[in-house]
Short mmCIF file of C-alpha atoms in Angstrom, two decimals:
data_model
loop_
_atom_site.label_atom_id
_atom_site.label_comp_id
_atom_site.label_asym_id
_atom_site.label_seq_id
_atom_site.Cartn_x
_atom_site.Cartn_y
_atom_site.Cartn_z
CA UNK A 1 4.51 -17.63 5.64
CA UNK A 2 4.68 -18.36 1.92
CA UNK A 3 1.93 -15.88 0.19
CA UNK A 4 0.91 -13.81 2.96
CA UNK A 5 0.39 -10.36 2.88
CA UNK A 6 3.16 -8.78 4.13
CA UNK A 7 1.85 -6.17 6.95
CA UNK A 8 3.72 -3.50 8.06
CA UNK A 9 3.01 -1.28 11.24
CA UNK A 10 4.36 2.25 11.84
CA UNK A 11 6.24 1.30 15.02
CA UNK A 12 7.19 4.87 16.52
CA UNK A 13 5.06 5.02 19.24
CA UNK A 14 1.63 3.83 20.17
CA UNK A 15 0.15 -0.12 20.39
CA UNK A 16 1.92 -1.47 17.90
CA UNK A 17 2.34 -5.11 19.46
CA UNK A 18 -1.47 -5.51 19.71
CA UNK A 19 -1.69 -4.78 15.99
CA UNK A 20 0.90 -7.50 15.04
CA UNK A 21 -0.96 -9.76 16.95
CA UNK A 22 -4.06 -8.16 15.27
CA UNK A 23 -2.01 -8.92 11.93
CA UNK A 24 -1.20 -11.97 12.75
CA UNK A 25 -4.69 -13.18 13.83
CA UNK A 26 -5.72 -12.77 10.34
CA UNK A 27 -3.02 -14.61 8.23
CA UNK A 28 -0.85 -11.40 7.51
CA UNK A 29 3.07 -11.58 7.51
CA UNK A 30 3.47 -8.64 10.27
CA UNK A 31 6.56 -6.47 10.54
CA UNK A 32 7.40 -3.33 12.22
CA UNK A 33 8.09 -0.15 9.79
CA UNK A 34 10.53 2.30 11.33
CA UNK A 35 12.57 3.29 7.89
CA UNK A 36 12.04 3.22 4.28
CA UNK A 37 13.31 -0.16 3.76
CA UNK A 38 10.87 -1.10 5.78
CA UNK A 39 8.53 0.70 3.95
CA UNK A 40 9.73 -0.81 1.08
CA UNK A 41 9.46 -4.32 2.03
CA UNK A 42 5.31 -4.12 2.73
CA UNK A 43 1.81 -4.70 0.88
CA UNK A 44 0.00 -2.79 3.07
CA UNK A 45 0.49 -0.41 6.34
CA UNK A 46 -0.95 0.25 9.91
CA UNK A 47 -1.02 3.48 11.67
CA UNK A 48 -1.81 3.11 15.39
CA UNK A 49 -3.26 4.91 18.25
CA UNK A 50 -0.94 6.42 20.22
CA UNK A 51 0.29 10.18 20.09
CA UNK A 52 -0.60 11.80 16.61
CA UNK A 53 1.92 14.43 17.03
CA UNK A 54 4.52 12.00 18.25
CA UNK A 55 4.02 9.65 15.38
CA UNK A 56 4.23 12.88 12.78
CA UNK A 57 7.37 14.85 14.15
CA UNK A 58 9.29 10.88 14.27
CA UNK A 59 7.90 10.05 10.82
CA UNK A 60 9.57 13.26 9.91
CA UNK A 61 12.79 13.16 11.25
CA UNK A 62 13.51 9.60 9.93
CA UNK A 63 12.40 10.90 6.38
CA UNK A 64 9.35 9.01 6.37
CA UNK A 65 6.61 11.55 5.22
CA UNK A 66 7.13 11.92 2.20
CA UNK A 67 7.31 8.24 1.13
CA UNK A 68 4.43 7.39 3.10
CA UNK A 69 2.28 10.07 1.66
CA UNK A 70 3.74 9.09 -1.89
CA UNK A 71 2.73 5.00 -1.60
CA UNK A 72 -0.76 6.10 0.06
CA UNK A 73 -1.11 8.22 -3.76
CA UNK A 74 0.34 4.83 -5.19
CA UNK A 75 -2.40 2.66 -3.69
CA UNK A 76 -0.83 1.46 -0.72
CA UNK A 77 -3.22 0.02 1.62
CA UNK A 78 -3.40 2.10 5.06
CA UNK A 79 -5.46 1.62 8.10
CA UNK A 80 -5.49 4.19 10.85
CA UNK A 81 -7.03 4.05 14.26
CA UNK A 82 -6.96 6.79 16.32
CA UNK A 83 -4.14 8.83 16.30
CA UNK A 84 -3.13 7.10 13.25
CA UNK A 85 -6.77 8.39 11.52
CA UNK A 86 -5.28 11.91 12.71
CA UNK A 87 -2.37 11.23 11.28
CA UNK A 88 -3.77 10.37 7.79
CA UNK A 89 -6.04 13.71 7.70
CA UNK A 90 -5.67 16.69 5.21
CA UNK A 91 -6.13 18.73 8.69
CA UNK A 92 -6.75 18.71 12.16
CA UNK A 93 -8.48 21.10 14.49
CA UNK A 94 -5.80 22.65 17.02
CA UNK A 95 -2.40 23.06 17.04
CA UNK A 96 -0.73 22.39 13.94
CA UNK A 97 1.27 19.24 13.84
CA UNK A 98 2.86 17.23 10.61
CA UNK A 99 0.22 15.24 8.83
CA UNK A 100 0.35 12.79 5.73
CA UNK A 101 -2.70 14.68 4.74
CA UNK A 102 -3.59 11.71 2.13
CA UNK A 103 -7.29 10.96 3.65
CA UNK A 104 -9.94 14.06 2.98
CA UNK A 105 -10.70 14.64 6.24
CA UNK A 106 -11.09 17.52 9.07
CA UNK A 107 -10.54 15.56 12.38
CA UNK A 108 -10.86 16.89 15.81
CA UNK A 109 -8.51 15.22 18.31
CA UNK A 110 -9.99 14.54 21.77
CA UNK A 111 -13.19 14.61 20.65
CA UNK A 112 -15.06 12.37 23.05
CA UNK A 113 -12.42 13.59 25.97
CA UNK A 114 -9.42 13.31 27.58
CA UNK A 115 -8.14 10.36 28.68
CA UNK A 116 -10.41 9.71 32.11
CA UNK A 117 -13.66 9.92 30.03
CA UNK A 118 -11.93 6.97 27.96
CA UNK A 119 -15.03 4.04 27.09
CA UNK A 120 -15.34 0.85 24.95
CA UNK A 121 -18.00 0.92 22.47
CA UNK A 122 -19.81 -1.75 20.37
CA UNK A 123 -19.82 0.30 16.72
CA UNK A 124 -22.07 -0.92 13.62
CA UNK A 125 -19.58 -0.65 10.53
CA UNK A 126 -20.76 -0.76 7.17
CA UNK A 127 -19.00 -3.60 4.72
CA UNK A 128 -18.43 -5.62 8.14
CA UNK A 129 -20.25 -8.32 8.61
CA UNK A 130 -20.86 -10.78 12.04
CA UNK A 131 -22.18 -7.54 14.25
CA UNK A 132 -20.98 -4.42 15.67
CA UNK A 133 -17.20 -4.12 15.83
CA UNK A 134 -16.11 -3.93 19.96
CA UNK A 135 -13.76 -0.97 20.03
CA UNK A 136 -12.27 1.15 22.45
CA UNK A 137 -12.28 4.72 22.85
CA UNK A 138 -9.23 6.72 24.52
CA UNK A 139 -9.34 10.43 23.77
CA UNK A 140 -10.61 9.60 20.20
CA UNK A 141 -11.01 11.85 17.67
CA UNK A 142 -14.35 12.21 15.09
CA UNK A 143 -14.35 13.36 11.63
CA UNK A 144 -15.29 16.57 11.79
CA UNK A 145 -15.61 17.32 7.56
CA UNK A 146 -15.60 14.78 4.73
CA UNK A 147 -14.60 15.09 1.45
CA UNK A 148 -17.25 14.06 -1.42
CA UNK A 149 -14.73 10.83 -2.26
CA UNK A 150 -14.98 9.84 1.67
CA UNK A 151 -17.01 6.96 2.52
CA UNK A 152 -18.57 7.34 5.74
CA UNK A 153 -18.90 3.50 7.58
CA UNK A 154 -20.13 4.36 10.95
CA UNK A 155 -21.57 6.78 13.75
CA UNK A 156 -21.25 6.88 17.11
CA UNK A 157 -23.45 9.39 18.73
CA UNK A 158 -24.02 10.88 15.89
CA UNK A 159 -20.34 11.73 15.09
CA UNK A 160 -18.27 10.12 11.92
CA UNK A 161 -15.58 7.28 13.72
CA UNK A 162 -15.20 5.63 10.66
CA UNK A 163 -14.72 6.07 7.15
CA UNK A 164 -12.77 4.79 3.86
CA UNK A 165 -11.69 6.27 1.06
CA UNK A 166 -10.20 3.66 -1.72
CA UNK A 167 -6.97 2.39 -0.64
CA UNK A 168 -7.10 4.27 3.09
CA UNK A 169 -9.21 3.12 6.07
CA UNK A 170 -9.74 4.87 9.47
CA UNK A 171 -11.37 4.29 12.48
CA UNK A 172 -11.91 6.94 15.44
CA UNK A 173 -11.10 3.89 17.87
CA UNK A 174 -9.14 0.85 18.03
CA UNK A 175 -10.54 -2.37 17.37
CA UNK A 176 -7.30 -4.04 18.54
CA UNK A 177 -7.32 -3.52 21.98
CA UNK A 178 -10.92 -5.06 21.93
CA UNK A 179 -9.46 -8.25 20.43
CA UNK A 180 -11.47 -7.30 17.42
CA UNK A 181 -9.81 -8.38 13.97
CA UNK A 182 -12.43 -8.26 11.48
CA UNK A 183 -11.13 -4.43 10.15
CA UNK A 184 -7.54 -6.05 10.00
CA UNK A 185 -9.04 -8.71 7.73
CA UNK A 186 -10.33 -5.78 5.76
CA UNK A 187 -7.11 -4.56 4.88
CA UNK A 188 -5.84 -7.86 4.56
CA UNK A 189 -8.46 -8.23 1.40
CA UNK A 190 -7.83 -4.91 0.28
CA UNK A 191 -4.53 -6.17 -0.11
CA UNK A 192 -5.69 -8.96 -2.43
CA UNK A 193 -7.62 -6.93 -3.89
CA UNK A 194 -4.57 -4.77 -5.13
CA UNK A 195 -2.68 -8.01 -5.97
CA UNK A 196 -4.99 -9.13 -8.48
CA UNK A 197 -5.44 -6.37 -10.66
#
């Protein structure tokens, strides 16, 4: 695809096809990032849901961490849902587990529940327009603490599930699963955006 964005997405663990398709849906060259040629070969990154820990200890041991937080510093468009928002945070509340620690955030994993009180969600995201973004919920975190550069773009319940903060997005949920592209697109521009200046 001749001038597309090309779209990487972490692919240790978690729903990684649906965010191809996600990718896809939006005009984005999609590819799977596993090592740091892959790394190397993107405009922009996904992190998905999945198992935050999982994602950190694999991202370590293939000697990913440090390049990943280093291209976040750089600019590097990065969206995170759900574990991957985790993922992203300065810290976490429990257990200690490896973190990029790029996005100024205290998250709290489970926050909603474990997995049976699981939910979907129609979310009202600031900067999106056409609606409420459909997401779904499975034992999603909230943002606990923002930094002052954190942009907070939407509540649920009165808890933070979505915020941005320059080049990094996050979201407490995952639009994917809902069929919902329009945050995709998002980083899809923010590519552009990059591009042009």
């Amino acid at each position: 695809m001749p001038g597309a964005p090309r779209v990487g997405v972490l692919a240790y663990q978690g729903d990684v096809r649906e965010h191809l398709a996600a990718l896809a849906a939006v005009g984005a060259a999609a590819a799977e990032v596993r090592s740091l040629a892959d790394l190397d070969a993107v405009d922009g990154l996904v992190v998905p849901g999945g198992e935050s820990t999982v994602i950190g200890k694999l991202a370590a041991r293939y000697g990913l961490l440090e390049p990943l937080r280093e291209r976040a510093a750089a600019g590097l468009p990065v969206f995170g849902t759900c574990a991957g928002m985790i993922f992203l945070a300065r810290e976490v509340e429990g257990p200690p587990q490896d973190l990029l620690g790029v996005l100024d955030v205290r998250v709290r994993r489970n926050a909603f529940g474990r997995q049976v009180a699981s939910f979907e969600a129609e979310v009202d995201v600031k900067g999106v327009d056409g609606g409420p973004v459909a997401g779904a919920f499975i034992r999603a975190p909230w943002v606990a603490d923002a930094g002052p550069e954190v942009e907070v773009l939407a509540e649920l319940e009165g808890k933070v599930v979505a915020v941005r903060q320059g080049n990094l997005l996050a979201t407490a949920f995952h639009p994917e699963l809902s069929g919902e592209v329009r945050l995709h697109r998002w980083l899809v521009d923010l590519i552009a955006e990059r591009r042009s200046t």
